[in-house]
XYZ file of C-alpha atoms in Angstrom:
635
model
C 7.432 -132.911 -223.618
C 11.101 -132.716 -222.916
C 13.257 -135.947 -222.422
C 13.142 -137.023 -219.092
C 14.070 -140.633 -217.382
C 11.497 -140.555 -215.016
C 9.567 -143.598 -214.957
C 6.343 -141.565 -212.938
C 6.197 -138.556 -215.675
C 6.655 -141.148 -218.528
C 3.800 -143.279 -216.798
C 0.981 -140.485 -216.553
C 2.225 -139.169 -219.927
C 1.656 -142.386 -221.909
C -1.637 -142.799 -219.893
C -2.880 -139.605 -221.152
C -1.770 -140.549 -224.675
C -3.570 -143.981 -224.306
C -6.433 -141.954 -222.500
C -6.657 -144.400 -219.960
C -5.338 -145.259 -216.379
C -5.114 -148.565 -217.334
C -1.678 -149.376 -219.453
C -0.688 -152.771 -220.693
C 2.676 -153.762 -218.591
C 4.361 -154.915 -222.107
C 3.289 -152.297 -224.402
C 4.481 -149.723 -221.973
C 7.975 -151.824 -221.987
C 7.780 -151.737 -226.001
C 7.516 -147.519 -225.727
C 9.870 -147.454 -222.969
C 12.304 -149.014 -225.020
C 11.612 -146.764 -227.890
C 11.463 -143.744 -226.012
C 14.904 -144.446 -224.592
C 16.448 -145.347 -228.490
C 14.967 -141.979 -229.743
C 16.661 -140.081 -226.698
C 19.369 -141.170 -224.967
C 21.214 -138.427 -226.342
C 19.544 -136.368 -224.262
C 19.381 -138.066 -221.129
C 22.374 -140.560 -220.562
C 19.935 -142.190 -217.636
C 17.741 -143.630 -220.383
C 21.258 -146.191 -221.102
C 20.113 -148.470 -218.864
C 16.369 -149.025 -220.509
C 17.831 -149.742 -223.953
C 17.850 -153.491 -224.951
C 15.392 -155.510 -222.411
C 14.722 -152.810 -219.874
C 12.107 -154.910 -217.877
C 14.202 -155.550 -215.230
C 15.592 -152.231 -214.753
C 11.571 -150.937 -214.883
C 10.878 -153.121 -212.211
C 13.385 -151.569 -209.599
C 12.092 -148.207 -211.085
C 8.551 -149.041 -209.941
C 8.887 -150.078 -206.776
C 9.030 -146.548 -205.288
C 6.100 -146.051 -207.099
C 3.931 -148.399 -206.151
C 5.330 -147.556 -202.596
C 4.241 -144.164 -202.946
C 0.854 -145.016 -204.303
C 1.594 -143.565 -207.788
C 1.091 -146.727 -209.599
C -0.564 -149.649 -209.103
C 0.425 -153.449 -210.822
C -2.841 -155.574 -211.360
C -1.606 -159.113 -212.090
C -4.995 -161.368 -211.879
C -3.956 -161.940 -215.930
C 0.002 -162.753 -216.385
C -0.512 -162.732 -219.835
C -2.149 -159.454 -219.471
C -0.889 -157.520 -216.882
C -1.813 -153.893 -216.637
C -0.279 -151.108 -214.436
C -2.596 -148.330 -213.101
C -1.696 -144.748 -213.396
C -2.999 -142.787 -210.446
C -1.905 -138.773 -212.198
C -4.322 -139.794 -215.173
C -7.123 -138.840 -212.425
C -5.070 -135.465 -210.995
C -5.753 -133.907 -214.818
C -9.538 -135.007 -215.010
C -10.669 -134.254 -211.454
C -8.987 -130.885 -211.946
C -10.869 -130.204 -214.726
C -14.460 -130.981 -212.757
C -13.543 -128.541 -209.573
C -12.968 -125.780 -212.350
C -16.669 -126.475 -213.261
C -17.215 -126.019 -209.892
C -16.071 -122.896 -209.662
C -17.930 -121.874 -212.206
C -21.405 -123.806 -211.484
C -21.739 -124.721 -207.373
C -24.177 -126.768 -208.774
C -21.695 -129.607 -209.929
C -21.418 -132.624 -207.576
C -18.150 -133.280 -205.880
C -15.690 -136.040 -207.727
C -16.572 -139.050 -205.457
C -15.032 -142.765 -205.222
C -17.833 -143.947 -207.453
C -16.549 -142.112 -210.141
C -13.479 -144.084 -210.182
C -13.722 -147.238 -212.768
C -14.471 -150.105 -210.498
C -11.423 -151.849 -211.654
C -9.830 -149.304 -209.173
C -7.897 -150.918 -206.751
C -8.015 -149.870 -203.450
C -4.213 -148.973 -202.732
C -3.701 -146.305 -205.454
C -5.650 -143.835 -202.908
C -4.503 -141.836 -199.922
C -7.774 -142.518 -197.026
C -8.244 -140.065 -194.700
C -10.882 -138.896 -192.268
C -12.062 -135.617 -193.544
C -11.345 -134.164 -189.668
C -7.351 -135.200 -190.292
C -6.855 -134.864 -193.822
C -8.086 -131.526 -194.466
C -6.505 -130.042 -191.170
C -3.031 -131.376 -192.927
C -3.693 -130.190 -196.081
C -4.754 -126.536 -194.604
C -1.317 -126.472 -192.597
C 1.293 -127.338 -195.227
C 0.197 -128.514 -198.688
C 2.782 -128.986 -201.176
C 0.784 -129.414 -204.834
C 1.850 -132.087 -206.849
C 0.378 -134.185 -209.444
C 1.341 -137.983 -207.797
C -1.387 -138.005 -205.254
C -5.124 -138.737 -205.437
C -7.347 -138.163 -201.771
C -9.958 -140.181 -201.000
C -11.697 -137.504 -198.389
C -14.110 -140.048 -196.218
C -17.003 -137.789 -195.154
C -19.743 -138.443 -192.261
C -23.674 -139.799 -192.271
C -22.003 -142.366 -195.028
C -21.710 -140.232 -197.856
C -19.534 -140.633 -200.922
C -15.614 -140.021 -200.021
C -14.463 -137.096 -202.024
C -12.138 -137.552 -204.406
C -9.412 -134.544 -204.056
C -6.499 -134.457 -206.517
C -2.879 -133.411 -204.807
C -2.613 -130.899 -207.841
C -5.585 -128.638 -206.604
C -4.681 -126.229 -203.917
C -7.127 -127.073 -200.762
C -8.830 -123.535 -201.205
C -9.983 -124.460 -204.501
C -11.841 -127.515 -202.326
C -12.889 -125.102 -199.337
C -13.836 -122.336 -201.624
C -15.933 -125.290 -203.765
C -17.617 -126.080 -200.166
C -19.038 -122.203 -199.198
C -20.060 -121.614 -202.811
C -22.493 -124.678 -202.615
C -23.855 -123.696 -199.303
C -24.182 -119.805 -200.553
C -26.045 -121.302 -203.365
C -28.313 -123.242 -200.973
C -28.796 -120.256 -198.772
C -29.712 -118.051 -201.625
C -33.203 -119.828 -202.010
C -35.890 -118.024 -200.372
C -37.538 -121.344 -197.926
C -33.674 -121.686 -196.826
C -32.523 -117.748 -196.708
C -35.314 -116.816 -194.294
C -35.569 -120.273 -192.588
C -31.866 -120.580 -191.563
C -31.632 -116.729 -190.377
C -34.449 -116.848 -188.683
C -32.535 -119.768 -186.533
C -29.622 -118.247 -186.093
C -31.390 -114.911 -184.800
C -33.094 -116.892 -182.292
C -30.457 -118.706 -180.970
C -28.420 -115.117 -180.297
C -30.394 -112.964 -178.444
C -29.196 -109.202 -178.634
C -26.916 -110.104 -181.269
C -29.328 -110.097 -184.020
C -27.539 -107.146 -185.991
C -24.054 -109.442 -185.723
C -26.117 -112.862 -187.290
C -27.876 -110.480 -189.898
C -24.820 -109.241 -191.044
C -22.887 -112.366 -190.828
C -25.575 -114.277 -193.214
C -26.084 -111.250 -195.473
C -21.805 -111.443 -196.147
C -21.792 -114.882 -196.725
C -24.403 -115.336 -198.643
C -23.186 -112.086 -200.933
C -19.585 -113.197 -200.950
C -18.185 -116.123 -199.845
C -14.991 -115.226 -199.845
C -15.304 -112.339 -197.835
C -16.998 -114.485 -195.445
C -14.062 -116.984 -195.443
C -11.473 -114.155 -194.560
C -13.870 -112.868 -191.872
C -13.247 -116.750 -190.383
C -10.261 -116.324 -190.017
C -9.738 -112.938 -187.771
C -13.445 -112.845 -186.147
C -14.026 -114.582 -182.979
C -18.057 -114.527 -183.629
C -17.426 -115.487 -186.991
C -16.701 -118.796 -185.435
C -19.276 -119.630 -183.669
C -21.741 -118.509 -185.876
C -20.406 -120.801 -188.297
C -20.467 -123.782 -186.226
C -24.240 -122.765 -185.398
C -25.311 -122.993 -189.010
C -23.358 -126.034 -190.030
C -25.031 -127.578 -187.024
C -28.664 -126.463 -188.174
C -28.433 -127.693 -191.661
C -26.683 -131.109 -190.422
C -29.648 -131.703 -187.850
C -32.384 -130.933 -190.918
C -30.650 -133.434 -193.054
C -30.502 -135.717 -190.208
C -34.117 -136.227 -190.698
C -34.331 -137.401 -194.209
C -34.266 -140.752 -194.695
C -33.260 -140.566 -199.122
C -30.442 -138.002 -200.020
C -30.937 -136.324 -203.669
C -27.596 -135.519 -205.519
C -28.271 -131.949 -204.296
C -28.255 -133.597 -200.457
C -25.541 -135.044 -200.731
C -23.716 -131.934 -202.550
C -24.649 -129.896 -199.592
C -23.945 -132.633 -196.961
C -20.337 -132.787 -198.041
C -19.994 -128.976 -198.318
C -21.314 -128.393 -194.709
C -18.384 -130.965 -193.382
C -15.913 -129.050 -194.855
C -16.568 -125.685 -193.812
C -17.317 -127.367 -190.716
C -13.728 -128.351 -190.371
C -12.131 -125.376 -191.869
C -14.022 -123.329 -189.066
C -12.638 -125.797 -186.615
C -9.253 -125.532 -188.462
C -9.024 -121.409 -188.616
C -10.581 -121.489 -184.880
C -7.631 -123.355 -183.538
C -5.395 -121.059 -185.297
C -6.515 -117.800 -184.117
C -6.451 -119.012 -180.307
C -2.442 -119.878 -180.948
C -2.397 -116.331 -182.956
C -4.123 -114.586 -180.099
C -1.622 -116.965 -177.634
C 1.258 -115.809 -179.527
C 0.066 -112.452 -179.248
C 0.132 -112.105 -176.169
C 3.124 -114.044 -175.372
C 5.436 -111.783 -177.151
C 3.847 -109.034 -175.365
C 4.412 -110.483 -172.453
C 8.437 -111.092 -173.818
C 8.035 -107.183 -173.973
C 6.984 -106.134 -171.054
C 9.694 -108.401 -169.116
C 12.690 -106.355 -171.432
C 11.291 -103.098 -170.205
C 11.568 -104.524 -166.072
C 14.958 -105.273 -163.789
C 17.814 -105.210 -164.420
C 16.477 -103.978 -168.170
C 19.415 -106.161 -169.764
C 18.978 -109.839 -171.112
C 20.900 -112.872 -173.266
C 19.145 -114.885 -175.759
C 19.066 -117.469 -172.943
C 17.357 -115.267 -170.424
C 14.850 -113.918 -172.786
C 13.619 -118.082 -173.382
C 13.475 -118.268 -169.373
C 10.750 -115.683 -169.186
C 7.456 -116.450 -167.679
C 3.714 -115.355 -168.034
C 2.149 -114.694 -164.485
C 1.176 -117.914 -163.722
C 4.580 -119.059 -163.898
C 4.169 -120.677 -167.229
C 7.295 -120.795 -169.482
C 6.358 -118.378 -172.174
C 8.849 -119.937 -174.989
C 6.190 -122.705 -175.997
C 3.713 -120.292 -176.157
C 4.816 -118.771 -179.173
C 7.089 -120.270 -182.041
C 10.792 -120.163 -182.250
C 10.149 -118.547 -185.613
C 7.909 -115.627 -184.240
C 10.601 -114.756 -181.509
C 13.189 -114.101 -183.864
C 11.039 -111.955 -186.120
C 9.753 -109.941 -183.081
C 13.703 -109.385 -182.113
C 14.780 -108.573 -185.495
C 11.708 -106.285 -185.867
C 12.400 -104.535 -182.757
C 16.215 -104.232 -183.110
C 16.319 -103.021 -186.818
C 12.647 -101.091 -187.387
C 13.125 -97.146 -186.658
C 11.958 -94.080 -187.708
C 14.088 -91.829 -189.747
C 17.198 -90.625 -188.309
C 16.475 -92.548 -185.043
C 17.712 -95.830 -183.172
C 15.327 -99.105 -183.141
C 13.989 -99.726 -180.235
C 15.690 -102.499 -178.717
C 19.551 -102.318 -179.028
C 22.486 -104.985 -179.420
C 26.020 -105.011 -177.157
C 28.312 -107.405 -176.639
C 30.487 -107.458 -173.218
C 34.311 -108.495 -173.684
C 33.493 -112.489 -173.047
C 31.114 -111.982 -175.913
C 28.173 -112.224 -174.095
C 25.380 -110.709 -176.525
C 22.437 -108.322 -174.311
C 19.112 -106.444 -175.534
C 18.320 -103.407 -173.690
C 15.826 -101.260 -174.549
C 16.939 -97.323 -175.692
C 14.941 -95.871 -173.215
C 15.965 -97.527 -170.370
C 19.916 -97.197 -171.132
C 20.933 -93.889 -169.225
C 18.973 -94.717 -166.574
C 20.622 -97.903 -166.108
C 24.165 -96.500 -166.577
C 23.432 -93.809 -163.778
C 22.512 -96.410 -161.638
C 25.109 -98.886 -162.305
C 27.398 -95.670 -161.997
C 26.543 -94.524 -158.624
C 26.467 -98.362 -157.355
C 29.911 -98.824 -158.347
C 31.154 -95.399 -156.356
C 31.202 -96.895 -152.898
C 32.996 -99.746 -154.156
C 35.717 -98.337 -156.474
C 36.177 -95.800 -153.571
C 37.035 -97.955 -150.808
C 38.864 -100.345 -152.898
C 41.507 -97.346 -154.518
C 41.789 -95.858 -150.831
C 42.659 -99.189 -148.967
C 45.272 -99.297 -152.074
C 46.394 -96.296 -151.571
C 46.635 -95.959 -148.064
C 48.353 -99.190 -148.128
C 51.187 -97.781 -150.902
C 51.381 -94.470 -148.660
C 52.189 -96.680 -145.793
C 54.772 -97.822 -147.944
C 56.087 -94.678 -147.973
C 55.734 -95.061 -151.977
C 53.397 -93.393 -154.902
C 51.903 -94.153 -157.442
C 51.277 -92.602 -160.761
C 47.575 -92.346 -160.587
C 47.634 -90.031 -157.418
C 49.326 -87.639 -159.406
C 47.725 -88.416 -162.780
C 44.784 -87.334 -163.953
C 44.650 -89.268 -166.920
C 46.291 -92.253 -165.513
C 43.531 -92.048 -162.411
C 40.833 -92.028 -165.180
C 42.125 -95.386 -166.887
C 42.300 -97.089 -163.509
C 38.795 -96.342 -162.886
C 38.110 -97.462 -166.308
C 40.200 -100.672 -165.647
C 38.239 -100.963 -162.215
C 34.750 -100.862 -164.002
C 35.525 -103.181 -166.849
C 36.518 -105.569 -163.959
C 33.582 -104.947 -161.447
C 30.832 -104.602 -164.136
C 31.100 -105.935 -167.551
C 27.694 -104.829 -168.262
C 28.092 -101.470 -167.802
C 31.713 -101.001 -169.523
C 29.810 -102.286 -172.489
C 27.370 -99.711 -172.324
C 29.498 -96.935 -172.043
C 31.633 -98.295 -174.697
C 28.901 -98.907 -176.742
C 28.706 -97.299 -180.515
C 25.012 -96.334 -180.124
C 25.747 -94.546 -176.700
C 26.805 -91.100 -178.190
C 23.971 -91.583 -181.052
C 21.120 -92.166 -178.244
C 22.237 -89.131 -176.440
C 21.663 -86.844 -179.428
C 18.245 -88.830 -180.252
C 17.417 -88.303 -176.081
C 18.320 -84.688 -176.201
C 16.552 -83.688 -179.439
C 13.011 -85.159 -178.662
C 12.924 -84.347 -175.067
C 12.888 -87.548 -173.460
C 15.521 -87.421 -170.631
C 18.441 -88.819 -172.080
C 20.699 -86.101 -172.941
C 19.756 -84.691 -169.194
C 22.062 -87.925 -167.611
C 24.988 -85.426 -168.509
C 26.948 -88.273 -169.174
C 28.756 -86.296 -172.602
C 30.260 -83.297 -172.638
C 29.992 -82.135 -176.797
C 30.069 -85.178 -178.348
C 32.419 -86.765 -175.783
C 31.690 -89.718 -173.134
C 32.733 -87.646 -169.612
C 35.632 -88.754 -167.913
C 34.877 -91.741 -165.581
C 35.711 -89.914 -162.421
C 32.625 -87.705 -163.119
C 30.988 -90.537 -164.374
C 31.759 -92.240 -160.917
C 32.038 -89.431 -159.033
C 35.092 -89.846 -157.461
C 37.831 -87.222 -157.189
C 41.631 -87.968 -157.487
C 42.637 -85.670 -154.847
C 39.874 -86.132 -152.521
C 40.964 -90.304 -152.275
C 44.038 -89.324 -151.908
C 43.197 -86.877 -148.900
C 41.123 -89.892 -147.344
C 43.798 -92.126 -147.633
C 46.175 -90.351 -145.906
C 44.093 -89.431 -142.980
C 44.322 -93.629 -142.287
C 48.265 -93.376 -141.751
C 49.512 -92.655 -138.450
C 50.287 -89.213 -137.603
C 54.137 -88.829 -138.331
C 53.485 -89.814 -141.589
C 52.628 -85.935 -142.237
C 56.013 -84.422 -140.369
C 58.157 -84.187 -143.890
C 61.851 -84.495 -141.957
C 60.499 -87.227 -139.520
C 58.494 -89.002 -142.235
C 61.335 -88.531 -144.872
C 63.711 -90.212 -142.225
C 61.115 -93.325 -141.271
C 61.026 -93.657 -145.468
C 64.608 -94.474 -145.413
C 64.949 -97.318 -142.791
C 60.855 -98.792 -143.595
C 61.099 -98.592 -147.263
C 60.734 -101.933 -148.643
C 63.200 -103.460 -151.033
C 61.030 -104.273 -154.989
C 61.520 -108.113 -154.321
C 62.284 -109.989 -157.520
C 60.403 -112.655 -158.964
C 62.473 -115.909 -158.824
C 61.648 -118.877 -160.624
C 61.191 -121.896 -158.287
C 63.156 -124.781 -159.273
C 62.183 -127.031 -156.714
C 60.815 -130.713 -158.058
C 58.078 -132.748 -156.244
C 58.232 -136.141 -156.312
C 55.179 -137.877 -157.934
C 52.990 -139.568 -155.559
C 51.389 -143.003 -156.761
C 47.795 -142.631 -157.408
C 47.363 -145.331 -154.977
C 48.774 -142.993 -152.673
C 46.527 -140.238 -153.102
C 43.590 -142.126 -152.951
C 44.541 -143.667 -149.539
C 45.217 -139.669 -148.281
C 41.831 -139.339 -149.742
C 39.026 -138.643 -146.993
C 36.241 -140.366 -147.919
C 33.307 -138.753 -149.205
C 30.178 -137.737 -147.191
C 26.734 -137.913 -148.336
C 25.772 -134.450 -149.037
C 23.535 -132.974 -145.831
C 20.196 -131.275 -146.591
C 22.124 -127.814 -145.512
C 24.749 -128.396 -147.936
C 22.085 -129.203 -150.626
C 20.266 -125.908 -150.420
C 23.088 -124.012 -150.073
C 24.770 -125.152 -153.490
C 21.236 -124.945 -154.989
C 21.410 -121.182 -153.748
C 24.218 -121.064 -155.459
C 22.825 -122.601 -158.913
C 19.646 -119.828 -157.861
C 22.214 -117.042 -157.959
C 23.883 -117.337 -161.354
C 20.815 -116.774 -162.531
C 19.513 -113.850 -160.778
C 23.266 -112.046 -160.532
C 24.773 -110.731 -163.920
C 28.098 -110.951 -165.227
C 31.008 -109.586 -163.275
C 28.564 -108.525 -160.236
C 27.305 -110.056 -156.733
C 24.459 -110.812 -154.787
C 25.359 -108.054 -152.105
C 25.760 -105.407 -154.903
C 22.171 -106.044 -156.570
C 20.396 -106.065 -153.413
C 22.064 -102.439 -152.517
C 20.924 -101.538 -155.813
C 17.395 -102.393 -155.767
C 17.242 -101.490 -152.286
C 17.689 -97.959 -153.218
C 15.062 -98.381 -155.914
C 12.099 -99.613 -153.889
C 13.290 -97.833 -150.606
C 12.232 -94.350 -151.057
C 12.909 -92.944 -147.502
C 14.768 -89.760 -147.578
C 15.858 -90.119 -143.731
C 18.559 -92.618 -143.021
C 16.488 -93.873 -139.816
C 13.477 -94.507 -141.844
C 15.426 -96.250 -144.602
C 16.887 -98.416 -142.440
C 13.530 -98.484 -140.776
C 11.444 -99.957 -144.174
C 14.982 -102.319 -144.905
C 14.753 -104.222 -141.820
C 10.758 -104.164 -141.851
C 11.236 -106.016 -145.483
C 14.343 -107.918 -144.588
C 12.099 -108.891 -141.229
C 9.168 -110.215 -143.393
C 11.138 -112.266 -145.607
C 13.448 -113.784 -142.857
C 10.216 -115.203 -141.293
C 8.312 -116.097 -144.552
C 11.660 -117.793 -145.353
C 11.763 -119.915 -141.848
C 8.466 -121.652 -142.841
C 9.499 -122.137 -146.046
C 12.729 -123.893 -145.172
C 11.250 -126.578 -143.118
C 9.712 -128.290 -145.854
C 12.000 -127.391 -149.257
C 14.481 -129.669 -150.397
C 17.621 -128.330 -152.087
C 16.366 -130.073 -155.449
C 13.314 -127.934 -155.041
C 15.103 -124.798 -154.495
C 14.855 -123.355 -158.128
C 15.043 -120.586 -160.102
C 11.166 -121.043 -160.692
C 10.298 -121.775 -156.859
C 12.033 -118.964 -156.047
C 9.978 -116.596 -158.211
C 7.013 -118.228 -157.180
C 7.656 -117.704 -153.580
C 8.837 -114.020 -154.012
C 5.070 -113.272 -155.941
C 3.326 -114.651 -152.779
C 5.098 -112.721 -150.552
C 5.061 -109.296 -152.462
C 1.224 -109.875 -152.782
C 0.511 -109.619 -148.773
C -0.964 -106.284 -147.745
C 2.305 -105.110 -146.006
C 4.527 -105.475 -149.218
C 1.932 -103.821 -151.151
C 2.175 -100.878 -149.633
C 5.876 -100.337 -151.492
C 4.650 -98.352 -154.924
C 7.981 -99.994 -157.028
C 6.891 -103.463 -157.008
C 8.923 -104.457 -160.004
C 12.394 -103.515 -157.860
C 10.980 -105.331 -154.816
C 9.945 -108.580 -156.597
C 14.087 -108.772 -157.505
C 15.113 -107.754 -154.489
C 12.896 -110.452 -152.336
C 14.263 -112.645 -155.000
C 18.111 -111.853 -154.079
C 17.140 -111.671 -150.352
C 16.130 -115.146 -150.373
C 18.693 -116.844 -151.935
C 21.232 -115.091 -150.075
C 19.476 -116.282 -146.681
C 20.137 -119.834 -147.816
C 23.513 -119.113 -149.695
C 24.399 -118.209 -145.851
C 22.919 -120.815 -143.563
């Protein structure tokens, strides 16, 4: 053994050497001492034990006996022993090898302990608790000693921390296969289990036939079949109520007896584990399926706000762990010479926003031809104002210059999608789109291997804003001599930016609070409306508003081609939530008015026959959402 100063490997290693658990306190002091002589060379920690080191072992043994590693029995001062816990870890190791080998071989029990044994040294735990730990995060070691208490008072099993656990659960199914393998059992036992499953005897027969064949194919099985479960809980139930009846257990009793409560709680333990699988599961799925709805685009922060369709927060439904996995899984696995598919960008506040590939050109096309009313009227009140003016500017001339304003406009009205379309994957996705057929490359947002110029993009033509905003001014504005003449006398001087150098006087704060009004309790309006407001920076994205999403998803659910009956369904919808939302306002409270409620409220109304009726329910269940809170935003 290599020099160590580690009072707990020095302790089981002289044990072993003395072949006992049961050291004398001064003789170990005497080799202690020795030990530390012959190599302090090697370890300068062993300084401290050289002269009298039974002080200095003291302090050393304290977290020891704390940790249940050693034990000091002191009924004999003049002969005071220390017992060594590890001696056992070695020996009991040793006897669940035999086990492996012969199923016959009783489990290590408390009585095999000496009886000089005292009580502390072992870790006592209710077989229900201990092995449910152990099964969940076992870290071997060679300190600990179990002391597995067992029902119908049986022995406690004696389990050393050095073993893994399947060595003790695989132990457990090999004595019951062994059991099972006698004839008066095999037969009995399935005959039991056949008649407690009607029209599933094929499932039991096979069941019993694996186990008994192969254990460990049998354990495996546990842990993915659903049957598997209860058919295992049948048969440790059988054999428990048999035993029940006999009054004297044999060693071969008892052997089975402990067997049947472990496997009984390792079916309990693997049970519990494949309903939070199977919860899991479906709770990523269900993360999934809300990526692929409106508006298509979410943070980290949105994707933990997600919801099953009860309204149940799905984020404690599956761990954080599994999430992360799932997202780097989708975001990084692809086939060859393809994207993943869920992508990564970032908008210029650093915002970070999954979108899956497939739903990207649809979503720029749409953000695209939302933004064109917009951007229109906003560059030909400008421009109209700057031909009043009798002025110009360079973007009604240039092309170029008109294209970076519209660029300039969009980074401004829609973060989201100047992200997109400045996205490195965009041009990438386009190719992928176009290649296998799926619709992308059909958007027509490239021309070669270049992004189009945003006013195709947006639709809007240079000259044709222009031509609108100069059918606003009045009509000498288009007689040149007349107009040319008005341009000299109207034209406004460029004013110059002066500095103001005036100085206020500071005010006392005493001051200011006397100007002060005081402060009114907030109404029950005013309390749902800045609720509404809370509402709405969750439902609106970045660098867009409430109006402009419910235009959007308006045209997604409203599938009228004539403007009458567009406007027709709109104020149908619009009528049905107005009144839906009357009732609901007479009893809500603006701390009620949440995110959740809202959602809630929006499912009940899209499920009444009327709403049903409208085939895009996904666009409808946002838009009722938006519709809502900007009823109360506007009380």
């Amino acid at each position: 053994m290599a020099a160590t100063s580690d009072m707990g490997v020095l302790l089981r290693f002289y044990a072993s050497k003395q072949k006992s658990p049961f050291i004398l306190y001064s003789a170990f002091i005497d080799y202690v001492k020795r030990y530390a002589a012959r190599n302090v060379e090697e370890q300068e920690a062993l300084v401290s034990y050289l002269g009298d080191p039974t002080a200095q072992l003291e302090k050393a043994f304290e977290p020891l006996i704390e940790s249940k590693q050693i034990a000091i029995i002191d009924t004999n001062p003049a002969k005071k022993v220390i017992f060594v816990t590890g001696y056992f870890n070695a020996i009991f190791a040793e006897r669940y090898k035999e086990i492996k080998s012969n199923a016959t071989v009783p489990f290590p029990t408390i009585q095999d302990m000496p009886k000089q044994t005292p009580n502390e040294v072992l870790i006592k735990s209710e077989y229900t608790e201990i092995i449910f730990d152990l099964l969940k995060n076992q870290k071997p070691d060679d300190k600990n000693l179990y002391a597995i208490i067992v029902p119908m008072n049986l022995p406690s099993i004696i389990f050393p921390g050095n073993v893994p656990v399947s060595v003790l659960v695989n132990a457990s199914l090999e004595k019951m296969q062994h059991m099972l393998e006698k004839d008066e059992y095999h037969d009995y036992y399935l005959k039991k289990l056949r008649i407690s499953n009607p029209g599933k005897e094929i499932s039991v027969k096979n069941f019993f036939s694996q186990f008994v064949k192969s254990p460990e194919e049998a354990l495996q099985s546990l842990k993915n079949s659903a049957d598997c479960f209860y058919f295992w809980g049948q048969l440790c139930y059988f054999i428990k109520q048999d035993y029940e009846k006999v009054k004297d257990f044999t060693q071969e009793d008892v052997n089975v007896l402990q067997a049947v409560a472990i496997s009984e709680i390792v079916t309990s333990f693997y049970k519990n584990e494949s309903a939070k699988n199977l919860q899991q599961e479906n709770a990523l799925k269900s993360v999934q399926n809300h990526l692929k709805q409106p508006p298509y685009f979410f943070t980290m922060d949105g994707i933990l706000k997600f919801t099953d369709a009860k309204g149940v927060p799905l984020q404690g439904q599956y761990k954080d762990e599994a999430l992360k996995e799932f997202l780097q899984k989708e975001t990084t696995d692809a086939m060859a010479n393809e994207l993943p598919n869920l992508l990564v960008f970032k908008t210029s506040s650093g915002a970070r926003y999954f979108i899956y590939k497939e739903k990207v050109f649809p979503l720029v096309v749409r953000m695209c031809n939302e933004l064109h009313d917009t951007i229109n009227d906003s560059i030909t009140r400008e421009w109209y104002e700057i031909l009043k003016n009798y002025e110009k500017s360079k973007e009604m001339t240039d092309e170029n210059a008109f294209n970076e304003r519209l660029e300039h406009e969009v980074e401004k009205l829609s973060p989201i999608l100047h992200s997109l379309l400045n996205a490195t994957f965009l041009s990438v996705l386009n190719i992928e789109m176009a290649r296998s057929n799926k619709g992308g490359g059909s958007a027509n947002l490239f021309l070669g291997d270049n992004l189009l110029p945003y006013s195709h993009l947006l639709m809007l033509n240079r000259q044709t804003i222009l031509a609108n905003a100069k059918i606003l001014l009045p009509f000498w504005y288009t007689i040149p001599i007349f107009s040319w003449l008005m341009s000299l006398f109207n034209k406004k001087p460029q004013k110059k930016k002066k500095q103001s150098h005036n100085v206020v006087a500071p005010v006392e704060s005493e001051e200011i609070e006397e100007r002060r009004p005081a402060k009114k309790s907030e109404s029950r309006k005013d309390s749902l409306i800045n609720a509404a407001k809370k509402v709405e920076s969750n439902l609106v994205p970045e660098g867009s508003s409430i109006e402009r999403e419910m235009n959007s998803y308006k045209k997604q659910w409203n599938k009228m081609i004539t403007k009458q009956a567009y406007l027709n369904l709109t104020e149908d919808v619009n009528s049905l939530i107005r009144d839906y939302m009357r009732k609901v306002l007479r009893t809500i409270s603006g701390q009620s008015f949440t995110i959740d409620r809202i959602q809630d409220l929006a499912e009940t109304l899209c499920k009444t026959p009327n709403m049903q009726k409208i085939t895009d329910q996904d666009s409808l269940y946002v838009y009722v959402q938006l519709y809502m809170v900007y009823l109360v935003k506007n009380l």
